[in-house]
């Protein structure tokens, strides 16, 4: 997974590409590179490290007059992160240069063939194989670059978003996509290429999102020509007007994207239900549900597929769907589901949850479910993403761009959308009364204000973070709706502070984790008034008698847990099904502050990436 950027037009390409790469670092950040055409030749610079390292390396050497170029920020798949494996990659002749996001699965057999024909390889990457394959096709058939790219891609198995240019034809860039996103920004006699629209949003609001198996030849003089890679047919591309603005993408005054995104949750949650829920009229309307109501009502069960934090949101939805709509739910890791031989029928509804809409395992699981006749509904954040397009219908979370690798607002907005769906289905099935239905909506409408209130614990959470920042292990416990929140709290801590943490159903504690408890073990216990409160209080007593340090997440005004715990963090009261939207807030803040105090890179934790587009 990587970020790609390109420019062809009349402005200086370097600053546009550099800034674009910085905005795309959430897609990968182990190396970066750039190739510019200076009027005579290609000037290429690349390095292991971040875009800032590239900027330093490039220094003053770069030809500022260049008006055509491509850049790349990498997350390694083939070959360790180092200078040589960084993109862009030259072809053997030095005429072609390429950037690539994705993975060429049959690169070894292609490489063997090319070696037989005299090609030599400097890097370990699949990408260098692809650029030489293109060169080989071009040379043998004596054809234009676009055609050569097309023929080469028809020999390739895998996923890609590529941009390639030829120094002998410096008026065009050829791009293509299969499985990795690629957007083309359309300006006045200038064109931008990027993995998403953030690198070019200040230059143009018009963009074409290439579909899978499409390629485009972008010419300074003639514009964009889109074709199908397989059959060469011309495509009339849909030019979208973008709704994103730059401020949404940048940090907005916060030190980190993660913190900004945590504090955005009141508005993000509101944006999620805005226009879909009308409590006064007793209505929830979501076109993806209305249009397919029969399918939902006839469903024998719902299978939720997702990865990471989205999987935790899926677990919360299991409680909501079963509780409110009385539909049996199974929640599956997409990576397991896709390689099992799952029993799926056309009576199953599959809900795929994904912030990015690009997670490879989730995408593959969707394809499997569809091939077996299931109706697949997507819950995605990124509009126009692969999963959003691959599913039969769906509902966006409308959380806005999430840049911090550790997911925060995506989680709460996913739960919000899933709650709306469950409520709508419950009403249609008659499993809740109209007054209960209305009550849920009124409570949901109050959630943004309550999240704001929960965020006020920030300073206090920071003092707790300071006390426990050097702990080697953490335990997170919750029951019912708050069991997935415990898992999510532990995941957040692991992801950004690299402290080992386990999430557990509180009652399961005595079947193992209790052995770990001593006076050095901090244990975060979610103990809100609604939801097995007395049982959780008993669990807290068990911890206390083993001298564990208790951090309780409690309902405002709680006294019982306060009397037992070392610290309590209060959240406002709400109905049980909505408690995860509040209890997760202090857990996000706790992991943020601990990671910061340990001087970890909060937004770009080691080894992780925002969208995992390889399995
Ligand atoms: C990566 C991210 C996680 C995310 C998971 C699923 O591991 O680092 O934050 O939860 O992918 O991503 P998705 O975009 O499908 O929700």
Coordinates of C-alpha atoms and ligand atoms in Angstrom, one line a residue:
X1 CA 0.0 0.0 0.0
X2 CA 1.4 3.3 -1.0
X3 CA 0.4 6.8 -2.0
X4 CA 0.9 8.1 -5.6
X5 CA 0.9 11.6 -7.0
X6 CA 1.5 13.0 -10.4
X7 CA 1.2 16.3 -12.3
X8 CA 1.2 17.4 -15.9
X9 CA 0.5 21.0 -16.8
X10 CA 2.0 24.4 -16.8
X11 CA 3.0 24.9 -13.1
X12 CA 6.1 23.7 -11.3
X13 CA 5.4 20.0 -10.6
X14 CA 7.8 19.6 -7.7
X15 CA 6.0 21.6 -5.0
X16 CA 2.6 20.1 -6.0
X17 CA 3.9 16.6 -5.8
X18 CA 5.8 17.1 -2.6
X19 CA 2.8 18.6 -0.8
X20 CA 0.6 15.9 -2.2
X21 CA 2.9 13.2 -0.9
X22 CA 2.8 14.7 2.5
X23 CA -1.0 14.5 2.5
X24 CA -0.8 10.9 1.4
X25 CA 1.7 9.7 4.0
X26 CA -1.2 8.0 5.8
X27 CA -1.1 5.4 3.1
X28 CA 2.5 4.5 3.7
X29 CA 5.6 6.1 4.9
X30 CA 8.6 3.9 4.8
X31 CA 10.2 5.5 1.7
X32 CA 9.5 8.2 -0.8
X33 CA 10.6 9.3 -4.2
X34 CA 10.0 11.6 -7.1
X35 CA 10.7 11.7 -10.8
X36 CA 10.5 14.9 -12.8
X37 CA 11.0 15.7 -16.5
X38 CA 13.2 18.7 -16.8
X39 CA 12.8 19.3 -20.5
X40 CA 15.6 17.0 -21.5
X41 CA 15.8 14.1 -19.1
X42 CA 14.3 12.5 -16.1
X43 CA 15.5 13.7 -12.7
X44 CA 14.9 11.1 -10.1
X45 CA 15.4 11.2 -6.4
X46 CA 14.3 8.7 -3.8
X47 CA 15.1 7.6 -0.3
X48 CA 14.2 5.3 2.6
X49 CA 12.2 7.3 5.2
X50 CA 9.5 9.9 5.1
X51 CA 8.6 12.6 2.6
X52 CA 10.5 15.1 4.8
X53 CA 13.6 13.0 4.2
X54 CA 13.0 13.1 0.5
X55 CA 12.6 16.8 0.7
X56 CA 15.9 17.1 2.4
X57 CA 17.7 14.8 0.0
X58 CA 16.3 16.5 -3.1
X59 CA 17.4 19.9 -1.7
X60 CA 18.3 22.3 -4.4
X61 CA 19.1 19.8 -7.0
X62 CA 15.6 19.6 -8.4
X63 CA 14.8 21.3 -11.6
X64 CA 12.1 23.8 -10.5
X65 CA 11.1 24.4 -14.1
X66 CA 9.7 20.8 -14.5
X67 CA 6.0 20.7 -15.3
X68 CA 5.6 17.0 -15.4
X69 CA 6.4 14.5 -12.6
X70 CA 5.3 11.6 -10.5
X71 CA 5.9 10.9 -6.8
X72 CA 5.4 8.0 -4.4
X73 CA 5.2 7.3 -0.7
X74 CA 5.7 3.6 0.1
X75 CA 4.6 0.9 2.4
X76 CA 6.7 -2.1 1.5
X77 CA 5.3 -5.2 0.1
X78 CA 8.1 -6.7 -2.0
X79 CA 11.6 -5.8 -0.8
X80 CA 12.6 -4.2 2.4
X81 CA 12.3 -0.4 2.7
X82 CA 15.5 1.0 1.4
X83 CA 16.6 3.6 -1.2
X84 CA 16.8 1.1 -4.1
X85 CA 13.4 -0.4 -3.5
X86 CA 11.8 3.0 -3.3
X87 CA 9.7 4.2 -6.2
X88 CA 9.9 5.6 -8.9
X89 CA 11.6 2.8 -10.8
X90 CA 13.3 3.2 -14.2
X91 CA 13.1 0.7 -17.0
X92 CA 16.4 -0.8 -18.2
X93 CA 16.8 1.8 -21.0
X94 CA 16.1 4.6 -18.6
X95 CA 13.3 5.8 -20.9
X96 CA 10.4 4.9 -18.8
X97 CA 9.7 5.6 -15.1
X98 CA 6.9 4.3 -13.0
X99 CA 5.2 4.6 -9.6
X100 CA 3.0 1.8 -8.3
X101 CA 0.6 1.1 -5.4
X102 CA -0.3 -2.5 -5.1
X103 CA 1.2 -5.9 -5.6
X104 CA 2.0 -7.9 -8.8
X105 CA 1.5 -11.5 -7.7
X106 CA 3.0 -13.2 -10.7
X107 CA 6.1 -10.9 -10.8
X108 CA 8.5 -13.8 -10.2
X109 CA 7.5 -15.7 -13.4
X110 CA 7.5 -12.4 -15.4
X111 CA 10.9 -11.5 -14.0
X112 CA 12.3 -14.8 -15.0
X113 CA 11.1 -14.3 -18.6
X114 CA 12.6 -10.8 -18.7
X115 CA 15.9 -12.0 -17.3
X116 CA 16.1 -14.5 -20.1
X117 CA 15.6 -11.6 -22.5
X118 CA 18.6 -9.8 -21.0
X119 CA 16.9 -7.5 -18.5
X120 CA 18.7 -6.8 -15.3
X121 CA 17.1 -5.7 -12.0
X122 CA 18.4 -3.4 -9.4
X123 CA 15.7 -3.7 -6.8
X124 CA 13.7 -6.6 -5.3
X125 CA 10.4 -5.0 -6.2
X126 CA 7.5 -6.3 -8.3
X127 CA 7.2 -2.7 -9.7
X128 CA 10.6 -2.8 -11.5
X129 CA 9.4 -6.0 -13.2
X130 CA 6.3 -4.2 -14.4
X131 CA 8.1 -1.2 -15.9
X132 CA 10.4 -3.5 -17.8
X133 CA 7.6 -5.6 -19.0
X134 CA 6.0 -2.4 -20.4
X135 CA 9.3 -1.5 -22.0
X136 CA 9.7 -5.0 -23.5
X137 CA 6.2 -4.9 -25.0
X138 CA 6.7 -1.4 -26.3
X139 CA 10.0 -2.3 -27.9
X140 CA 8.9 -5.6 -29.4
X141 CA 5.7 -4.3 -30.8
X142 CA 6.9 -0.8 -31.6
X143 CA 3.8 0.8 -30.2
X144 CA 2.9 3.8 -28.1
X145 CA 3.2 3.8 -24.3
X146 CA -0.5 3.6 -23.6
X147 CA -0.9 0.5 -25.8
X148 CA 2.2 -1.1 -24.2
X149 CA 0.9 -0.5 -20.7
X150 CA -2.4 -2.1 -21.7
X151 CA -0.8 -5.2 -23.2
X152 CA 1.5 -5.5 -20.2
X153 CA -1.2 -5.2 -17.7
X154 CA -3.2 -7.9 -19.4
X155 CA -0.3 -10.2 -18.4
X156 CA -0.3 -9.2 -14.8
X157 CA -2.0 -10.8 -11.9
X158 CA -2.5 -8.7 -8.8
X159 CA -3.5 -5.2 -7.8
X160 CA -2.2 -1.8 -9.0
X161 CA -2.6 1.9 -9.3
X162 CA 0.2 3.0 -11.6
X163 CA 1.5 6.2 -13.3
X164 CA 4.2 5.9 -15.9
X165 CA 5.8 8.3 -18.4
X166 CA 8.3 8.1 -21.2
X167 CA 11.1 10.7 -21.4
X168 CA 10.8 10.6 -25.2
X169 CA 7.1 11.5 -25.0
X170 CA 7.1 14.1 -22.2
X171 CA 3.6 15.3 -23.0
X172 CA 1.7 12.4 -21.4
X173 CA 1.4 10.3 -18.3
X174 CA -0.3 6.9 -18.5
X175 CA -2.2 5.7 -15.5
X176 CA -4.2 2.5 -14.7
X177 CA -6.0 0.9 -11.8
X178 CA -7.0 -2.5 -10.5
X179 CA -7.8 -2.9 -6.9
X180 CA -5.9 0.3 -5.7
X181 CA -7.5 3.7 -5.9
X182 CA -6.6 6.3 -8.5
X183 CA -8.2 9.8 -8.9
X184 CA -7.5 12.2 -11.7
X185 CA -7.9 15.9 -11.0
X186 CA -9.0 18.0 -14.0
X187 CA -7.8 21.6 -14.1
X188 CA -7.4 24.1 -16.9
X189 CA -4.9 22.5 -19.2
X190 CA -3.4 20.7 -16.2
X191 CA -4.0 17.3 -14.7
X192 CA -3.3 15.8 -11.3
X193 CA -3.0 12.2 -10.4
X194 CA -3.3 10.9 -6.8
X195 CA -4.5 8.0 -4.7
X196 CA -7.2 10.3 -3.3
X197 CA -8.2 13.8 -4.0
X198 CA -6.4 15.5 -1.1
X199 CA -3.2 16.4 -3.1
X200 CA -5.1 18.4 -5.6
X201 CA -8.1 19.7 -3.8
X202 CA -6.8 23.3 -3.7
X203 CA -6.3 23.3 -7.5
X204 CA -9.5 21.7 -8.8
X205 CA -12.7 20.3 -7.5
X206 CA -13.3 18.2 -10.6
X207 CA -12.1 14.6 -10.5
X208 CA -12.4 11.3 -12.3
X209 CA -12.1 8.2 -10.2
X210 CA -10.8 5.4 -12.4
X211 CA -12.7 2.2 -12.0
X212 CA -11.0 -1.2 -11.7
X213 CA -9.5 -2.4 -15.0
X214 CA -9.5 1.1 -16.4
X215 CA -6.6 3.0 -17.7
X216 CA -6.1 6.6 -18.9
X217 CA -3.7 8.4 -21.1
X218 CA -3.4 12.0 -19.8
X219 CA -2.0 14.4 -22.4
X220 CA -1.2 18.1 -21.8
X221 CA -2.8 19.1 -25.1
X222 CA -5.6 16.5 -25.5
X223 CA -6.8 15.8 -21.9
X224 CA -7.8 12.5 -20.5
X225 CA -8.8 9.4 -22.5
X226 CA -10.1 6.5 -20.5
X227 CA -10.2 2.9 -21.7
X228 CA -10.9 -0.6 -20.5
X229 CA -7.7 -2.5 -20.0
X230 CA -9.2 -5.8 -21.1
X231 CA -11.0 -5.0 -24.3
X232 CA -9.6 -1.5 -25.2
X233 CA -13.1 0.0 -25.4
X234 CA -13.3 3.7 -24.7
X235 CA -15.0 4.9 -21.5
X236 CA -16.9 8.1 -21.1
X237 CA -15.6 9.0 -17.6
X238 CA -17.9 10.6 -15.0
X239 CA -16.3 13.9 -13.7
X240 CA -17.3 14.3 -10.1
X241 CA -17.5 17.6 -8.2
X242 CA -15.6 17.1 -5.0
X243 CA -17.2 18.0 -1.7
X244 CA -14.0 17.8 0.4
X245 CA -12.2 20.9 1.5
X246 CA -8.6 21.2 2.5
X247 CA -9.4 22.1 6.1
X248 CA -11.0 18.8 6.6
X249 CA -7.8 17.2 5.6
X250 CA -5.3 19.2 7.5
X251 CA -4.8 19.0 11.2
X252 CA -7.1 21.9 12.0
X253 CA -5.0 23.3 14.9
X254 CA -4.5 20.0 16.8
X255 CA -1.1 18.5 17.3
X256 CA -2.0 15.3 15.7
X257 CA -4.6 14.0 13.3
X258 CA -5.6 11.4 15.9
X259 CA -6.5 14.1 18.5
X260 CA -8.3 16.2 15.9
X261 CA -10.3 13.2 14.9
X262 CA -11.1 12.2 18.5
X263 CA -12.4 15.7 19.1
X264 CA -14.3 15.7 15.8
X265 CA -16.5 12.9 17.0
X266 CA -19.5 15.0 18.1
X267 CA -19.8 16.6 14.7
X268 CA -18.9 13.4 12.9
X269 CA -21.6 11.5 14.6
X270 CA -24.1 14.2 13.9
X271 CA -23.1 14.2 10.3
X272 CA -23.7 10.5 10.2
X273 CA -27.4 10.7 11.3
X274 CA -28.1 14.1 9.8
X275 CA -31.0 13.9 7.4
X276 CA -31.4 10.2 8.0
X277 CA -33.2 10.4 11.4
X278 CA -36.2 12.6 12.2
X279 CA -37.1 11.8 15.8
X280 CA -40.1 14.2 15.9
X281 CA -41.7 12.5 12.9
X282 CA -40.6 9.1 14.0
X283 CA -38.7 8.4 10.8
X284 CA -35.4 6.9 9.9
X285 CA -34.7 6.8 6.2
X286 CA -31.7 5.5 4.4
X287 CA -32.0 4.8 0.7
X288 CA -29.8 1.7 0.8
X289 CA -32.1 0.1 3.3
X290 CA -35.4 1.3 1.9
X291 CA -34.5 0.1 -1.6
X292 CA -33.7 -3.3 -0.2
X293 CA -36.1 -3.6 2.6
X294 CA -37.6 -6.9 1.4
X295 CA -34.1 -8.5 1.3
X296 CA -33.4 -7.4 4.8
X297 CA -36.8 -8.5 6.1
X298 CA -36.4 -11.9 4.5
X299 CA -32.9 -12.4 5.7
X300 CA -32.3 -15.5 7.9
X301 CA -29.3 -13.9 9.4
X302 CA -26.7 -11.1 9.0
X303 CA -23.1 -11.9 8.6
X304 CA -20.8 -9.0 9.4
X305 CA -17.3 -9.0 7.8
X306 CA -14.5 -6.5 8.6
X307 CA -11.0 -6.1 9.9
X308 CA -9.4 -4.2 12.8
X309 CA -11.4 -1.5 14.4
X310 CA -14.2 -2.0 11.9
X311 CA -14.5 -5.5 13.2
X312 CA -15.0 -4.2 16.7
X313 CA -17.8 -1.9 15.4
X314 CA -19.2 -5.1 13.8
X315 CA -19.2 -6.8 17.2
X316 CA -21.1 -3.9 18.7
X317 CA -23.6 -4.2 15.9
X318 CA -24.2 -7.9 16.8
X319 CA -25.6 -6.8 20.1
X320 CA -27.6 -4.0 18.5
X321 CA -29.2 -6.1 15.7
X322 CA -30.0 -9.0 17.9
X323 CA -31.3 -6.8 20.7
X324 CA -33.4 -4.5 18.6
X325 CA -34.3 -6.2 15.4
X326 CA -34.0 -9.9 16.6
X327 CA -32.0 -10.9 13.6
X328 CA -29.2 -13.5 14.3
X329 CA -25.8 -12.0 13.6
X330 CA -22.4 -13.6 13.0
X331 CA -19.3 -11.4 13.0
X332 CA -16.4 -12.6 11.0
X333 CA -12.8 -11.5 10.4
X334 CA -12.7 -10.9 6.7
X335 CA -9.3 -12.6 6.4
X336 CA -10.7 -15.8 8.0
X337 CA -14.0 -15.8 6.2
X338 CA -12.5 -15.5 2.7
X339 CA -10.4 -18.6 3.2
X340 CA -12.9 -20.8 4.9
X341 CA -15.6 -22.5 3.0
X342 CA -18.4 -20.6 4.6
X343 CA -22.0 -21.7 4.3
X344 CA -23.7 -18.7 2.6
X345 CA -27.1 -18.7 1.0
X346 CA -29.2 -16.2 -0.8
X347 CA -31.1 -15.7 2.4
X348 CA -28.0 -14.2 4.0
X349 CA -27.3 -10.5 4.2
X350 CA -23.6 -9.6 4.5
X351 CA -22.7 -6.3 6.0
X352 CA -19.1 -5.3 5.1
X353 CA -17.7 -2.6 7.3
X354 CA -14.6 -0.6 6.3
X355 CA -13.4 2.9 7.0
X356 CA -11.1 3.1 3.9
X357 CA -13.3 0.9 1.7
X358 CA -10.0 -0.5 0.4
X359 CA -9.1 -3.3 2.8
X360 CA -8.0 -6.2 0.6
X361 CA -9.3 -9.0 2.9
X362 CA -12.7 -7.3 3.2
X363 CA -12.9 -6.8 -0.5
X364 CA -12.1 -10.4 -1.2
X365 CA -14.7 -11.6 1.4
X366 CA -17.3 -9.5 -0.3
X367 CA -16.5 -11.0 -3.6
X368 CA -16.8 -14.5 -2.1
X369 CA -20.1 -13.7 -0.4
X370 CA -21.5 -12.3 -3.7
X371 CA -20.4 -15.2 -5.7
X372 CA -22.5 -17.5 -3.4
X373 CA -25.6 -15.4 -3.8
X374 CA -25.6 -13.2 -0.7
X375 CA -26.7 -9.6 -0.8
X376 CA -23.8 -7.5 0.4
X377 CA -24.3 -4.1 2.1
X378 CA -21.3 -1.8 2.6
X379 CA -20.7 0.5 5.5
X380 CA -17.7 2.7 4.4
X381 CA -16.3 6.1 5.1
X382 CA -14.5 6.8 1.9
X383 CA -16.9 7.8 -0.8
X384 CA -16.4 6.0 -4.1
X385 CA -14.0 3.5 -2.5
X386 CA -13.6 0.0 -3.9
X387 CA -15.8 -1.6 -1.3
X388 CA -18.4 1.1 -1.7
X389 CA -18.6 0.2 -5.4
X390 CA -18.3 -3.5 -5.0
X391 CA -21.2 -3.9 -2.7
X392 CA -24.9 -4.2 -3.8
X393 CA -26.0 -1.3 -1.6
X394 CA -24.6 0.6 1.3
X395 CA -24.6 3.6 3.7
X396 CA -21.6 5.9 4.1
X397 CA -20.5 6.9 7.6
X398 CA -19.8 10.5 6.5
X399 CA -17.1 10.9 9.1
X400 CA -14.8 12.9 6.8
X401 CA -11.2 11.9 6.1
X402 CA -9.6 9.9 8.8
X403 CA -5.8 10.4 8.6
X404 CA -4.6 9.1 12.0
X405 CA -3.7 5.5 11.4
X406 CA -5.4 4.5 14.7
X407 CA -9.1 4.6 13.9
X408 CA -11.3 6.8 16.2
X409 CA -14.1 8.7 14.6
X410 CA -14.6 5.9 12.0
X411 CA -15.4 3.5 14.9
X412 CA -18.1 5.7 16.5
X413 CA -19.7 6.7 13.2
X414 CA -19.8 3.1 12.1
X415 CA -21.7 2.2 15.3
X416 CA -24.0 5.2 14.6
X417 CA -24.8 4.0 11.1
X418 CA -25.3 0.4 12.3
X419 CA -27.6 1.7 15.0
X420 CA -29.7 3.5 12.5
X421 CA -30.0 0.4 10.3
X422 CA -30.9 -1.8 13.3
X423 CA -33.5 0.7 14.4
X424 CA -35.0 1.0 11.0
X425 CA -35.2 -2.8 10.6
X426 CA -36.5 -3.2 14.1
X427 CA -39.4 -0.8 13.3
X428 CA -40.1 -2.5 10.0
X429 CA -40.1 -5.9 11.7
X430 CA -42.2 -4.7 14.6
X431 CA -39.7 -5.9 17.2
X432 CA -39.7 -2.5 18.9
X433 CA -42.7 -0.3 19.7
X434 CA -43.0 3.1 18.2
X435 CA -42.3 4.7 21.6
X436 CA -39.2 2.7 22.1
X437 CA -38.2 3.6 18.5
X438 CA -38.7 7.3 19.2
X439 CA -36.9 7.0 22.5
X440 CA -33.8 5.5 20.8
X441 CA -33.8 8.3 18.3
X442 CA -34.0 11.0 20.9
X443 CA -31.2 9.4 22.8
X444 CA -29.1 9.1 19.7
X445 CA -29.7 12.7 18.9
X446 CA -28.3 13.7 22.3
X447 CA -25.1 11.6 21.8
X448 CA -23.0 14.4 20.1
X449 CA -23.5 16.6 23.1
X450 CA -22.7 13.8 25.5
X451 CA -19.6 12.9 23.5
X452 CA -18.5 16.5 24.0
X453 CA -19.1 16.1 27.7
X454 CA -17.1 12.9 27.7
X455 CA -14.2 14.7 25.9
X456 CA -14.0 17.1 28.9
X457 CA -12.3 14.3 30.8
X458 CA -9.2 14.9 28.6
X459 CA -7.1 16.7 31.2
X460 CA -8.0 14.1 33.9
X461 CA -7.3 11.2 31.5
X462 CA -3.9 12.8 30.9
X463 CA -3.0 12.6 34.6
X464 CA -3.9 8.9 34.6
X465 CA -1.8 8.4 31.5
X466 CA 1.1 9.9 33.4
X467 CA 0.7 7.4 36.3
X468 CA 0.6 4.3 34.1
X469 CA 2.6 5.2 31.0
X470 CA 5.5 2.9 32.0
X471 CA 3.3 -0.2 32.6
X472 CA 4.3 -3.1 30.5
X473 CA 0.8 -4.6 30.3
X474 CA -2.8 -3.4 30.5
X475 CA -6.1 -5.3 30.8
X476 CA -9.4 -3.9 29.4
X477 CA -12.6 -5.4 30.6
X478 CA -16.2 -4.9 29.6
X479 CA -19.5 -6.9 29.3
X480 CA -22.3 -6.9 26.8
X481 CA -22.2 -3.8 24.6
X482 CA -19.0 -2.7 26.2
X483 CA -17.1 -5.9 25.6
X484 CA -16.2 -4.8 22.1
X485 CA -15.2 -1.4 23.5
X486 CA -12.7 -3.2 25.8
X487 CA -11.2 -4.9 22.7
X488 CA -11.1 -1.6 20.9
X489 CA -9.5 0.2 23.9
X490 CA -6.8 -2.5 24.1
X491 CA -6.2 -2.3 20.3
X492 CA -5.8 1.5 20.5
X493 CA -3.1 1.2 23.2
X494 CA -1.2 -1.5 21.4
X495 CA -1.3 0.3 18.1
X496 CA 0.2 3.6 19.1
X497 CA 2.1 3.1 22.4
X498 CA 3.3 -0.5 21.7
X499 CA 2.3 -1.5 25.2
X500 CA 0.9 -5.0 25.4
X501 CA -2.9 -4.9 26.2
X502 CA -5.6 -7.4 26.2
X503 CA -9.4 -6.8 25.9
X504 CA -11.6 -9.4 27.6
X505 CA -15.2 -10.0 28.5
X506 CA -15.1 -9.1 32.2
X507 CA -16.6 -12.5 33.4
X508 CA -14.0 -14.4 31.3
X509 CA -11.3 -12.8 33.4
X510 CA -11.4 -15.6 35.9
X511 CA -10.6 -18.2 33.1
X512 CA -7.1 -16.9 32.6
X513 CA -6.2 -13.2 32.8
X514 CA -6.8 -13.1 36.5
X515 CA -3.5 -14.9 36.8
X516 CA -1.8 -11.9 35.4
X517 CA -3.2 -9.5 38.0
X518 CA -0.8 -8.0 40.6
X519 CA -0.1 -4.6 42.0
X520 CA 1.6 -3.6 38.8
X521 CA -1.3 -4.3 36.5
X522 CA -3.5 -1.5 35.4
X523 CA -7.0 -2.7 34.5
X524 CA -9.5 -0.5 32.7
X525 CA -13.0 -1.7 33.6
X526 CA -16.0 -0.3 31.8
X527 CA -18.7 -0.2 34.4
X528 CA -21.6 2.0 33.3
X529 CA -24.9 1.8 35.1
X530 CA -26.7 0.4 32.1
X531 CA -25.5 -3.1 31.3
X532 CA -24.6 -5.8 33.9
X533 CA -23.5 -3.1 36.4
X534 CA -23.7 -5.3 39.5
X535 CA -21.9 -8.1 37.8
X536 CA -19.1 -5.8 36.7
X537 CA -18.8 -4.4 40.3
X538 CA -18.2 -8.0 41.5
X539 CA -15.5 -8.4 38.8
X540 CA -13.9 -5.2 40.1
X541 CA -14.0 -6.6 43.7
X542 CA -12.1 -9.7 42.4
X543 CA -9.5 -7.5 40.9
X544 CA -9.2 -5.4 44.0
X545 CA -8.6 -8.4 46.2
X546 CA -5.6 -9.2 43.9
X547 CA -4.3 -5.7 44.2
X548 CA -4.7 -4.7 40.6
X549 CA -4.9 -1.0 39.8
X550 CA -8.5 -0.2 38.7
X551 CA -9.4 2.5 36.2
X552 CA -13.1 2.6 36.1
X553 CA -15.1 4.0 33.2
X554 CA -18.4 4.9 35.0
X555 CA -21.7 6.7 34.6
X556 CA -21.8 10.3 35.9
X557 CA -22.5 10.3 39.6
X558 CA -21.4 6.7 40.2
X559 CA -20.4 6.0 43.8
X560 CA -20.1 2.3 44.1
X561 CA -17.2 1.9 41.6
X562 CA -15.7 5.1 42.9
X563 CA -15.4 3.5 46.3
X564 CA -13.5 0.6 44.9
X565 CA -11.4 1.9 42.0
X566 CA -8.1 3.8 42.0
X567 CA -9.5 6.2 39.4
X568 CA -12.8 6.7 37.8
X569 CA -13.5 8.5 34.5
X570 CA -17.1 9.6 34.2
X571 CA -19.2 9.6 31.0
X572 CA -22.8 10.8 30.7
X573 CA -25.7 8.5 31.1
X574 CA -27.4 7.0 28.0
X575 CA -29.4 3.9 27.0
X576 CA -27.4 0.7 27.0
X577 CA -27.1 0.2 23.3
X578 CA -25.5 3.7 22.9
X579 CA -23.0 3.4 25.8
X580 CA -20.1 2.3 23.4
X581 CA -20.3 5.7 21.8
X582 CA -19.4 7.3 25.1
X583 CA -17.2 4.7 26.9
X584 CA -14.8 4.5 23.9
X585 CA -13.9 8.2 24.2
X586 CA -11.7 8.1 27.4
X587 CA -10.1 5.0 26.1
X588 CA -9.1 6.8 22.9
X589 CA -7.7 9.7 24.9
X590 CA -5.8 7.4 27.3
X591 CA -4.0 5.7 24.5
X592 CA -3.3 9.0 22.8
X593 CA -1.7 10.5 25.9
X594 CA 0.3 7.5 26.9
X595 CA 1.7 7.2 23.3
X596 CA 2.6 10.9 23.4
X597 CA 4.3 10.7 26.7
X598 CA 6.3 7.8 25.5
X599 CA 7.3 9.9 22.5
X600 CA 5.8 7.6 19.9
X601 CA 4.6 8.7 16.5
X602 CA 0.9 8.9 17.3
X603 CA -0.4 9.4 13.7
X604 CA 2.0 7.0 12.0
X605 CA 2.7 4.1 14.3
X606 CA 5.4 1.7 13.3
X607 CA 4.5 -1.2 11.0
X608 CA 0.9 -0.1 10.6
X609 CA -0.9 1.6 7.7
X610 CA -4.2 3.3 7.3
X611 CA -5.5 1.2 4.5
X612 CA -4.3 -2.4 4.2
X613 CA -4.7 -3.0 0.5
X614 CA -2.7 -6.2 0.5
X615 CA -3.7 -9.4 2.3
Ligands
LIG1 C1 -5.8 -1.1 9.3 C2 -5.9 0.2 10.1 C3 -7.0 0.0 11.2 C4 -8.3 -0.4 10.5 C5 -8.1 -1.7 9.7 C6 -9.4 -1.9 8.8 O1 -5.3 -2.1 10.1 O2 -4.7 0.5 10.7 O3 -7.2 1.2 11.9 O4 -9.3 -0.6 11.5 O5 -7.1 -1.5 8.8 O6 -9.5 -0.9 7.9 P1 -10.8 -0.5 7.2 O7 -10.4 0.7 6.4 O8 -11.3 -1.6 6.4 O9 -11.8 -0.1 8.3

